[in-house]
One Martini backbone bead per residue (centre of mass of N, CA, C, O) as a GRO file, in nm:
protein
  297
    1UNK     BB    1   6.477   6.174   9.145
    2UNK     BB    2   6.572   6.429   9.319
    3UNK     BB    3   6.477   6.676   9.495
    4UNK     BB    4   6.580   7.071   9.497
    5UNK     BB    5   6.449   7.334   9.575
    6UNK     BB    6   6.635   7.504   9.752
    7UNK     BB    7   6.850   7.509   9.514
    8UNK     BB    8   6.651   7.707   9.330
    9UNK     BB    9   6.588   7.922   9.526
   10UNK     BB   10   6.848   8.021   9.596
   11UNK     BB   11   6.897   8.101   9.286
   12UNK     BB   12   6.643   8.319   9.297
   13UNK     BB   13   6.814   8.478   9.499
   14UNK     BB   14   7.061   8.584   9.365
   15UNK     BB   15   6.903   8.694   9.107
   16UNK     BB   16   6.799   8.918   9.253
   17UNK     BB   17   7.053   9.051   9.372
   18UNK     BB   18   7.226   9.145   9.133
   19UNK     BB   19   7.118   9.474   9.111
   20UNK     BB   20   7.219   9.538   9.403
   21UNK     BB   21   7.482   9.488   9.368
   22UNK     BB   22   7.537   9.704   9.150
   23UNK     BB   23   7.462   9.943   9.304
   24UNK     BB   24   7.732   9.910   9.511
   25UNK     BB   25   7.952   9.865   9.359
   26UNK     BB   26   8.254  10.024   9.491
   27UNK     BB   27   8.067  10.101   9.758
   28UNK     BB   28   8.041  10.282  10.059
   29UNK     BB   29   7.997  10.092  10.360
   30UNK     BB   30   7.858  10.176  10.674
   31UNK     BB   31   7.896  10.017  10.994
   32UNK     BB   32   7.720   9.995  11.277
   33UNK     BB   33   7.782   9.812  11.585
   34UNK     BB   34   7.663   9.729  11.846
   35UNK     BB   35   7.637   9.603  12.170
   36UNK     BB   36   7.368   9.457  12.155
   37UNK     BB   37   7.413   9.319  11.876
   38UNK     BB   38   7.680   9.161  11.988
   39UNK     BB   39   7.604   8.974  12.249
   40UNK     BB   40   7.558   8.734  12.019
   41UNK     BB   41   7.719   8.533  11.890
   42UNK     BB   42   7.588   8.371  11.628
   43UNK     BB   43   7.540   8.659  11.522
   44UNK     BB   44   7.847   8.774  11.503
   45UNK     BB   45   7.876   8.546  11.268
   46UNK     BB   46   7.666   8.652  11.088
   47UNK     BB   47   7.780   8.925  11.062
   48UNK     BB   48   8.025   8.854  10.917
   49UNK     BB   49   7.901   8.695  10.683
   50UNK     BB   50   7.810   8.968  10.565
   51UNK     BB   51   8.094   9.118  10.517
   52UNK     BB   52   8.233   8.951  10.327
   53UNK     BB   53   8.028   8.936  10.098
   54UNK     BB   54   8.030   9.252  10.047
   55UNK     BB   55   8.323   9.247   9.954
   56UNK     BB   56   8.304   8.974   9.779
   57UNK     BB   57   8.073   9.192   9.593
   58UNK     BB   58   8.239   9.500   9.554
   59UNK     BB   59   8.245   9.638   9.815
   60UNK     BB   60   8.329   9.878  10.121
   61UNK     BB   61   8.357   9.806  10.412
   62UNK     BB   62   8.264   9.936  10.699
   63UNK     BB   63   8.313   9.905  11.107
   64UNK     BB   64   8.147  10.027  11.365
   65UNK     BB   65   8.193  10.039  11.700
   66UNK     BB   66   8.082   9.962  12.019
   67UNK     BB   67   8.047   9.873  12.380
   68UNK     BB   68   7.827   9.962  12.670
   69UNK     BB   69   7.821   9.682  12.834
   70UNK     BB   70   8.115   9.618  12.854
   71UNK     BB   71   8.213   9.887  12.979
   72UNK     BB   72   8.020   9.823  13.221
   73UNK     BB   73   8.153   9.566  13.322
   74UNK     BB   74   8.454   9.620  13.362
   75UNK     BB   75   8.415   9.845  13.585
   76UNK     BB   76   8.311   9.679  13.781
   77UNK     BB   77   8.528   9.501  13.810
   78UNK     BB   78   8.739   9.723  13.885
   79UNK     BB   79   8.550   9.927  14.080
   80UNK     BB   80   8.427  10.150  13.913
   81UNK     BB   81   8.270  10.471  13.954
   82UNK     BB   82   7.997  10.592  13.821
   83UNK     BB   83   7.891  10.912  13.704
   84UNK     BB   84   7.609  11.104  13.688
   85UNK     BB   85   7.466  11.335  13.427
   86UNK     BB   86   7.145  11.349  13.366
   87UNK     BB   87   7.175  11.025  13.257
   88UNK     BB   88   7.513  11.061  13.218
   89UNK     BB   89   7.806  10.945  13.166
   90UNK     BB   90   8.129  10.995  13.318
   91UNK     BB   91   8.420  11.115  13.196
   92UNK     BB   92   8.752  10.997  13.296
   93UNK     BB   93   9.025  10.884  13.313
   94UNK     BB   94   8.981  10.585  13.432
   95UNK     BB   95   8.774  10.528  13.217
   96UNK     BB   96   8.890  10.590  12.944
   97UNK     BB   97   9.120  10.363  12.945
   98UNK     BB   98   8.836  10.122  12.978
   99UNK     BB   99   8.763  10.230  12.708
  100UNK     BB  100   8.990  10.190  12.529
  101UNK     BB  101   9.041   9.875  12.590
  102UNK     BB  102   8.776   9.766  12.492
  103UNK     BB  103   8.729   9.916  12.200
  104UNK     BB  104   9.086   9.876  12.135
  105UNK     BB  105   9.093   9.587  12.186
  106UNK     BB  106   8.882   9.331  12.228
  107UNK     BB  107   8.618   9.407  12.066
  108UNK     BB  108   8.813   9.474  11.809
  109UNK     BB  109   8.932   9.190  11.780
  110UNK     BB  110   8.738   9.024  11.768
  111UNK     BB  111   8.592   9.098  11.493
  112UNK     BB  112   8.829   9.061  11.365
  113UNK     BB  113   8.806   8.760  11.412
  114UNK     BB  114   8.519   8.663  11.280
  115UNK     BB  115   8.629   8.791  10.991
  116UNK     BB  116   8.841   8.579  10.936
  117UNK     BB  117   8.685   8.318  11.001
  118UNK     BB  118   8.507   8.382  10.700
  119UNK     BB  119   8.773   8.483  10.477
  120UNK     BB  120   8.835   8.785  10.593
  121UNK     BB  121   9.027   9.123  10.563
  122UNK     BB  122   9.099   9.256  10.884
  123UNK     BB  123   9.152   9.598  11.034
  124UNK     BB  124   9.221   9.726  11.301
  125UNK     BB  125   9.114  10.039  11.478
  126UNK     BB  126   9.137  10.398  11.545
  127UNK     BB  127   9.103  10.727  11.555
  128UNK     BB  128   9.424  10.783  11.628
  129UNK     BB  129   9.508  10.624  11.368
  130UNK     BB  130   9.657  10.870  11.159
  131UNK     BB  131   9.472  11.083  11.261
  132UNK     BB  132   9.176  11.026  11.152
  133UNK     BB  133   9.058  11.141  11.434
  134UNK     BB  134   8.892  11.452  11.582
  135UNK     BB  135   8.843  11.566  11.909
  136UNK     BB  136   8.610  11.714  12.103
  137UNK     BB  137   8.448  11.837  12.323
  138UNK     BB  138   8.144  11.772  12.469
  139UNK     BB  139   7.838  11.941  12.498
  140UNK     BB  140   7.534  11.897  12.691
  141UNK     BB  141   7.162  11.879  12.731
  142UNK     BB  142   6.946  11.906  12.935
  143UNK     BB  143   6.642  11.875  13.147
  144UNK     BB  144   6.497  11.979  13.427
  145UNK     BB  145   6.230  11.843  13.572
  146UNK     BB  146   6.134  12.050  13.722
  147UNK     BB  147   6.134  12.298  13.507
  148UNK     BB  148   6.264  12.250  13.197
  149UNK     BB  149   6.555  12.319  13.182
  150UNK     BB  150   6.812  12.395  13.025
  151UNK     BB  151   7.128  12.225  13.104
  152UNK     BB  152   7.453  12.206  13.099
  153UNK     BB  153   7.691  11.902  13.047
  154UNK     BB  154   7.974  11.763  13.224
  155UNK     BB  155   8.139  11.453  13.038
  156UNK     BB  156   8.417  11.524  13.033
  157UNK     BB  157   8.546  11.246  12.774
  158UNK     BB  158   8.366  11.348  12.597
  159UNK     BB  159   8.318  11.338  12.280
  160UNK     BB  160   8.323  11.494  11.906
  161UNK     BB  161   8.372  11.519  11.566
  162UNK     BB  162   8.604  11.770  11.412
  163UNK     BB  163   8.760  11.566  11.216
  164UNK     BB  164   8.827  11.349  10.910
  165UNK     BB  165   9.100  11.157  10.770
  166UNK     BB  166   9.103  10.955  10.465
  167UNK     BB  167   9.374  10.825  10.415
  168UNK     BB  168   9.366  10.575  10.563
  169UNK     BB  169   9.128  10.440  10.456
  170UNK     BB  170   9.207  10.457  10.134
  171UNK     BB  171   9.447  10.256  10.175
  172UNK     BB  172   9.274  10.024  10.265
  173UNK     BB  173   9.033  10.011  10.053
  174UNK     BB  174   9.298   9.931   9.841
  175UNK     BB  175   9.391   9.687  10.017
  176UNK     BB  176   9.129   9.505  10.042
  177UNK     BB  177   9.044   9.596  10.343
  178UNK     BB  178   8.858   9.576  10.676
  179UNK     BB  179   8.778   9.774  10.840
  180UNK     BB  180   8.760   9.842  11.215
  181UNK     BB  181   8.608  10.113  11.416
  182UNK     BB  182   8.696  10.268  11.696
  183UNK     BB  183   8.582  10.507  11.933
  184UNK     BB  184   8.845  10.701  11.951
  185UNK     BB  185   9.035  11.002  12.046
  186UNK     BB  186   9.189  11.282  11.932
  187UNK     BB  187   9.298  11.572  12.106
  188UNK     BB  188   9.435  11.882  12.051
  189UNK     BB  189   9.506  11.826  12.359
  190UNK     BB  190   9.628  11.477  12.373
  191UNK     BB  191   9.317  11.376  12.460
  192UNK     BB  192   9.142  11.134  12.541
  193UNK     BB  193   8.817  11.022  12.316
  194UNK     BB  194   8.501  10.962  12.402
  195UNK     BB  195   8.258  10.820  12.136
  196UNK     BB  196   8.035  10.790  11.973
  197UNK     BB  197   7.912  10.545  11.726
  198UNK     BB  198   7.737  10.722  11.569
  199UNK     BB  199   7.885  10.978  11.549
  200UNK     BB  200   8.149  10.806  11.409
  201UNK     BB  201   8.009  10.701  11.172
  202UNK     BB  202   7.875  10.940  11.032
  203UNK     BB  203   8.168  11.093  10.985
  204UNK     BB  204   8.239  10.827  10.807
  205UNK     BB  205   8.052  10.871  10.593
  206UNK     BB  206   8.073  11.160  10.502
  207UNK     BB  207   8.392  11.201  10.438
  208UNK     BB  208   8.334  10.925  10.250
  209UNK     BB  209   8.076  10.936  10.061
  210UNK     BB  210   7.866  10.705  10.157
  211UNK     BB  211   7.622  10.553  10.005
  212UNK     BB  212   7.604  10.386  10.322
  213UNK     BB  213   7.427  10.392  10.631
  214UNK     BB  214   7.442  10.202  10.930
  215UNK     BB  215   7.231  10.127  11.241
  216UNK     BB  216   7.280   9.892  11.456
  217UNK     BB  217   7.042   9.777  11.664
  218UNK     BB  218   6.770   9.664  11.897
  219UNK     BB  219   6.544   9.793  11.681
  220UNK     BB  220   6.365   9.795  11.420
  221UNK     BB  221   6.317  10.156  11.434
  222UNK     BB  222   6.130  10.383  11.344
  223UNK     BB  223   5.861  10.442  11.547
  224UNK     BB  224   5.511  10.530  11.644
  225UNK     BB  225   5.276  10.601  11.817
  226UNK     BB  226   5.191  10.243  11.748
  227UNK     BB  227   5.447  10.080  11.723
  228UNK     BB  228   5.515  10.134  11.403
  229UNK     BB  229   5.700  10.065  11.140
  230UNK     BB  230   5.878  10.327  10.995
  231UNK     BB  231   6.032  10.272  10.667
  232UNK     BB  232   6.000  10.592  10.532
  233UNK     BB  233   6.243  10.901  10.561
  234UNK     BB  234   6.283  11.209  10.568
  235UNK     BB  235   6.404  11.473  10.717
  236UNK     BB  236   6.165  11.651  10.753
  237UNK     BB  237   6.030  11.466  10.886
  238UNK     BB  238   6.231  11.392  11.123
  239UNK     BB  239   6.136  11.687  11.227
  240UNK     BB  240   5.893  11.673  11.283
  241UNK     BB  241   5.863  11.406  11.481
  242UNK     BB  242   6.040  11.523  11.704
  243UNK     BB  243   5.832  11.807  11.775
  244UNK     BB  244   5.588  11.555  11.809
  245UNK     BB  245   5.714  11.318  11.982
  246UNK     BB  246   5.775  11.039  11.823
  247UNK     BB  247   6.075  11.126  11.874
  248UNK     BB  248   6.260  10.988  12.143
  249UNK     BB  249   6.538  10.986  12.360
  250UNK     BB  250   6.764  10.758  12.179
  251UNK     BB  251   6.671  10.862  11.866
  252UNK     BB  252   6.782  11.114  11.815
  253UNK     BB  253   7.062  11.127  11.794
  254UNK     BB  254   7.033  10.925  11.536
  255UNK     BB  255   6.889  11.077  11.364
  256UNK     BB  256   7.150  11.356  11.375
  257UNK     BB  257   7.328  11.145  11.251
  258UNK     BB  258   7.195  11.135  11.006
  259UNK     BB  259   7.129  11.410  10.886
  260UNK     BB  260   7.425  11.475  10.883
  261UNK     BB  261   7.534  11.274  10.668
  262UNK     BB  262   7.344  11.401  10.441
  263UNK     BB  263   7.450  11.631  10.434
  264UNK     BB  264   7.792  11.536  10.361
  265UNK     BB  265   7.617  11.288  10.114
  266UNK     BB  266   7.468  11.067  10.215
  267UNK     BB  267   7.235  10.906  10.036
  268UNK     BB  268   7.175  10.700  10.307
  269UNK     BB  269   6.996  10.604  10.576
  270UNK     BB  270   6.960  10.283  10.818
  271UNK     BB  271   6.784  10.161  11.079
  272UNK     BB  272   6.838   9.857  11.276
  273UNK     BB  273   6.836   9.502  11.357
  274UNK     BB  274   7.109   9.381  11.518
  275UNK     BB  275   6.944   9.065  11.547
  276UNK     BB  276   6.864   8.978  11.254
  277UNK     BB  277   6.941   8.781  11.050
  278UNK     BB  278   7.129   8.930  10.815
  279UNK     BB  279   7.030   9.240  10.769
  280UNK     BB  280   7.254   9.332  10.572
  281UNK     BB  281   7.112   9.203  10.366
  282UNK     BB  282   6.818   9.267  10.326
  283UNK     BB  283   6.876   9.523  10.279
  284UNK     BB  284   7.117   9.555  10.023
  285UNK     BB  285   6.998   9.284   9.833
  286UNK     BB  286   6.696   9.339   9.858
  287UNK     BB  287   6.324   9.428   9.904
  288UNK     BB  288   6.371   9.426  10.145
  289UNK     BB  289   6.382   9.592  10.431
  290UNK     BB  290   6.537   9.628  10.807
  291UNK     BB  291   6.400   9.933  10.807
  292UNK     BB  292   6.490  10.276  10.825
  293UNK     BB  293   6.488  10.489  10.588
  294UNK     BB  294   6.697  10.755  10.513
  295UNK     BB  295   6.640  11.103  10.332
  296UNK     BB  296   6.624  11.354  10.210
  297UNK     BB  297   6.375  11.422   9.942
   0.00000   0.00000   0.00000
């Protein structure tokens, strides 16, 4: 007789993900998805079968998408010079087009389209789409090297949201069907804003009180002054470990939409390897975390 092990594995494989299940059953999840972590085809695969198993487990996935490695690749292509102020790309007319383009356009169907052949149900949209999401202008503050003065930063039609209408996700995720969201958005002034997508993710994580806010990135998560991965982190940590310097860089924006998030009602957020092999499965269905959880406390 044949043995089957690998198949006894599976089965107590399901049976542990049984309590996971239940504690998402009907809750909405959030999920970020980078522009590095989409860029492997075969990972982009394997993500989307995360996504279609947790809708149809029960939960209620959105997805927002990122895309700058697309949109620079884009602008090269077709000549377009960016501006950079501080260290950060200047979004200009001629810009914001190529990135409406870019990510309400290929990328957002692309994912759409991950999603369909993997057997779910999903429908590409953008922050325009119903107004669903409004933003205002960003204003940044940088550093000057020389001085170390923050300076006020004029980065364009960079936006960030300033309501979110909750009214048509609510109809989607009615109707069975799986969001997937890009970031781009109008403003009270009729002007389209490039939103980031950490930022339009919180909002909607926030806006939607969704149980889990996921934000798919390049790195493994919070790391120490030792680069080694802090597991789980409060508000309050995270307050701390930003004023004593060991987060730096571009994961700070990530934390304060984090922070953001749980103020405004999300359980909790966590940072992840979207290279990961299934990171979303791991992260929500097992005990074992696949990167830092991040909590009120």
């Amino acid at each position: 007789m044949t043995e089957l092990p690998n198949v006894h594995v599976r089965a107590e494989v399901l049976a542990q993900a049984l309590p996971h299940m239940q504690r998402y059953d009907q809750e909405i999840v959030v999920i970020k998805y980078g522009g590095h972590a989409m860029g492997d085809r075969a990972a982009a695969e394997d993500f989307a079968e995360d996504i279609v198993l947790l809708e149809q487990s029960g939960l209620k996935p959105i997805v927002v998408h990122g895309g700058g490695p697309q949109i620079g690749k884009m602008l090269d292509r077709l000549g377009i010079q960016s501006e950079f102020r501080g260290g950060l790309r200047v979004t200009d007319e001629a810009t914001v087009e190529v990135v409406e383009m870019v990510l309400a356009g290929s990328i957002n169907k692309q994912i759409v389209g991950w999603i369909s052949a993997e057997g779910g149900r999903a429908i590409g949209l953008c922050g325009k789409d119903g107004n669903m999401v409004r933003a205002k202008r960003a204003m940044k503050t940088v550093k000057d090297p020389g001085s170390d003065i923050e300076q006020v930063v004029d980065l364009g039609l960079v936006g960030e949201p300033e309501h979110v209408e909750r009214g048509v996700l609510d109809a989607v995720l009615k109707a069975e069907l799986i969001p997937v969201l890009a970031p781009v958005a109008y403003g009270a002034d009729g002007q389209t804003y490039n939103v980031n997508a950490d930022t339009f993710a919180g909002a909607i994580a926030g806006a939607l009180r969704a149980k889990r806010l996921l934000l798919l990135t390049d790195v493994p998560g919070v790391l120490d002054k030792d680069k080694k991965l802090i597991p789980e982190l409060t508000v309050e940590d995270c307050r701390r470990l930003i004023a004593d310097g060991t987060i730096t860089g571009g994961m700070i924006p990530k934390i304060e939409t984090c922070i953001y998030a749980i103020d405004q009602g999300v359980e909790a957020v966590v940072i992840l390897n979207g290279k990961v092999n299934h990171a979303v499965l791991l992260e929500l269905f097992t005990d074992y975390g696949a990167g830092t959880l991040i909590r009120r406390g």
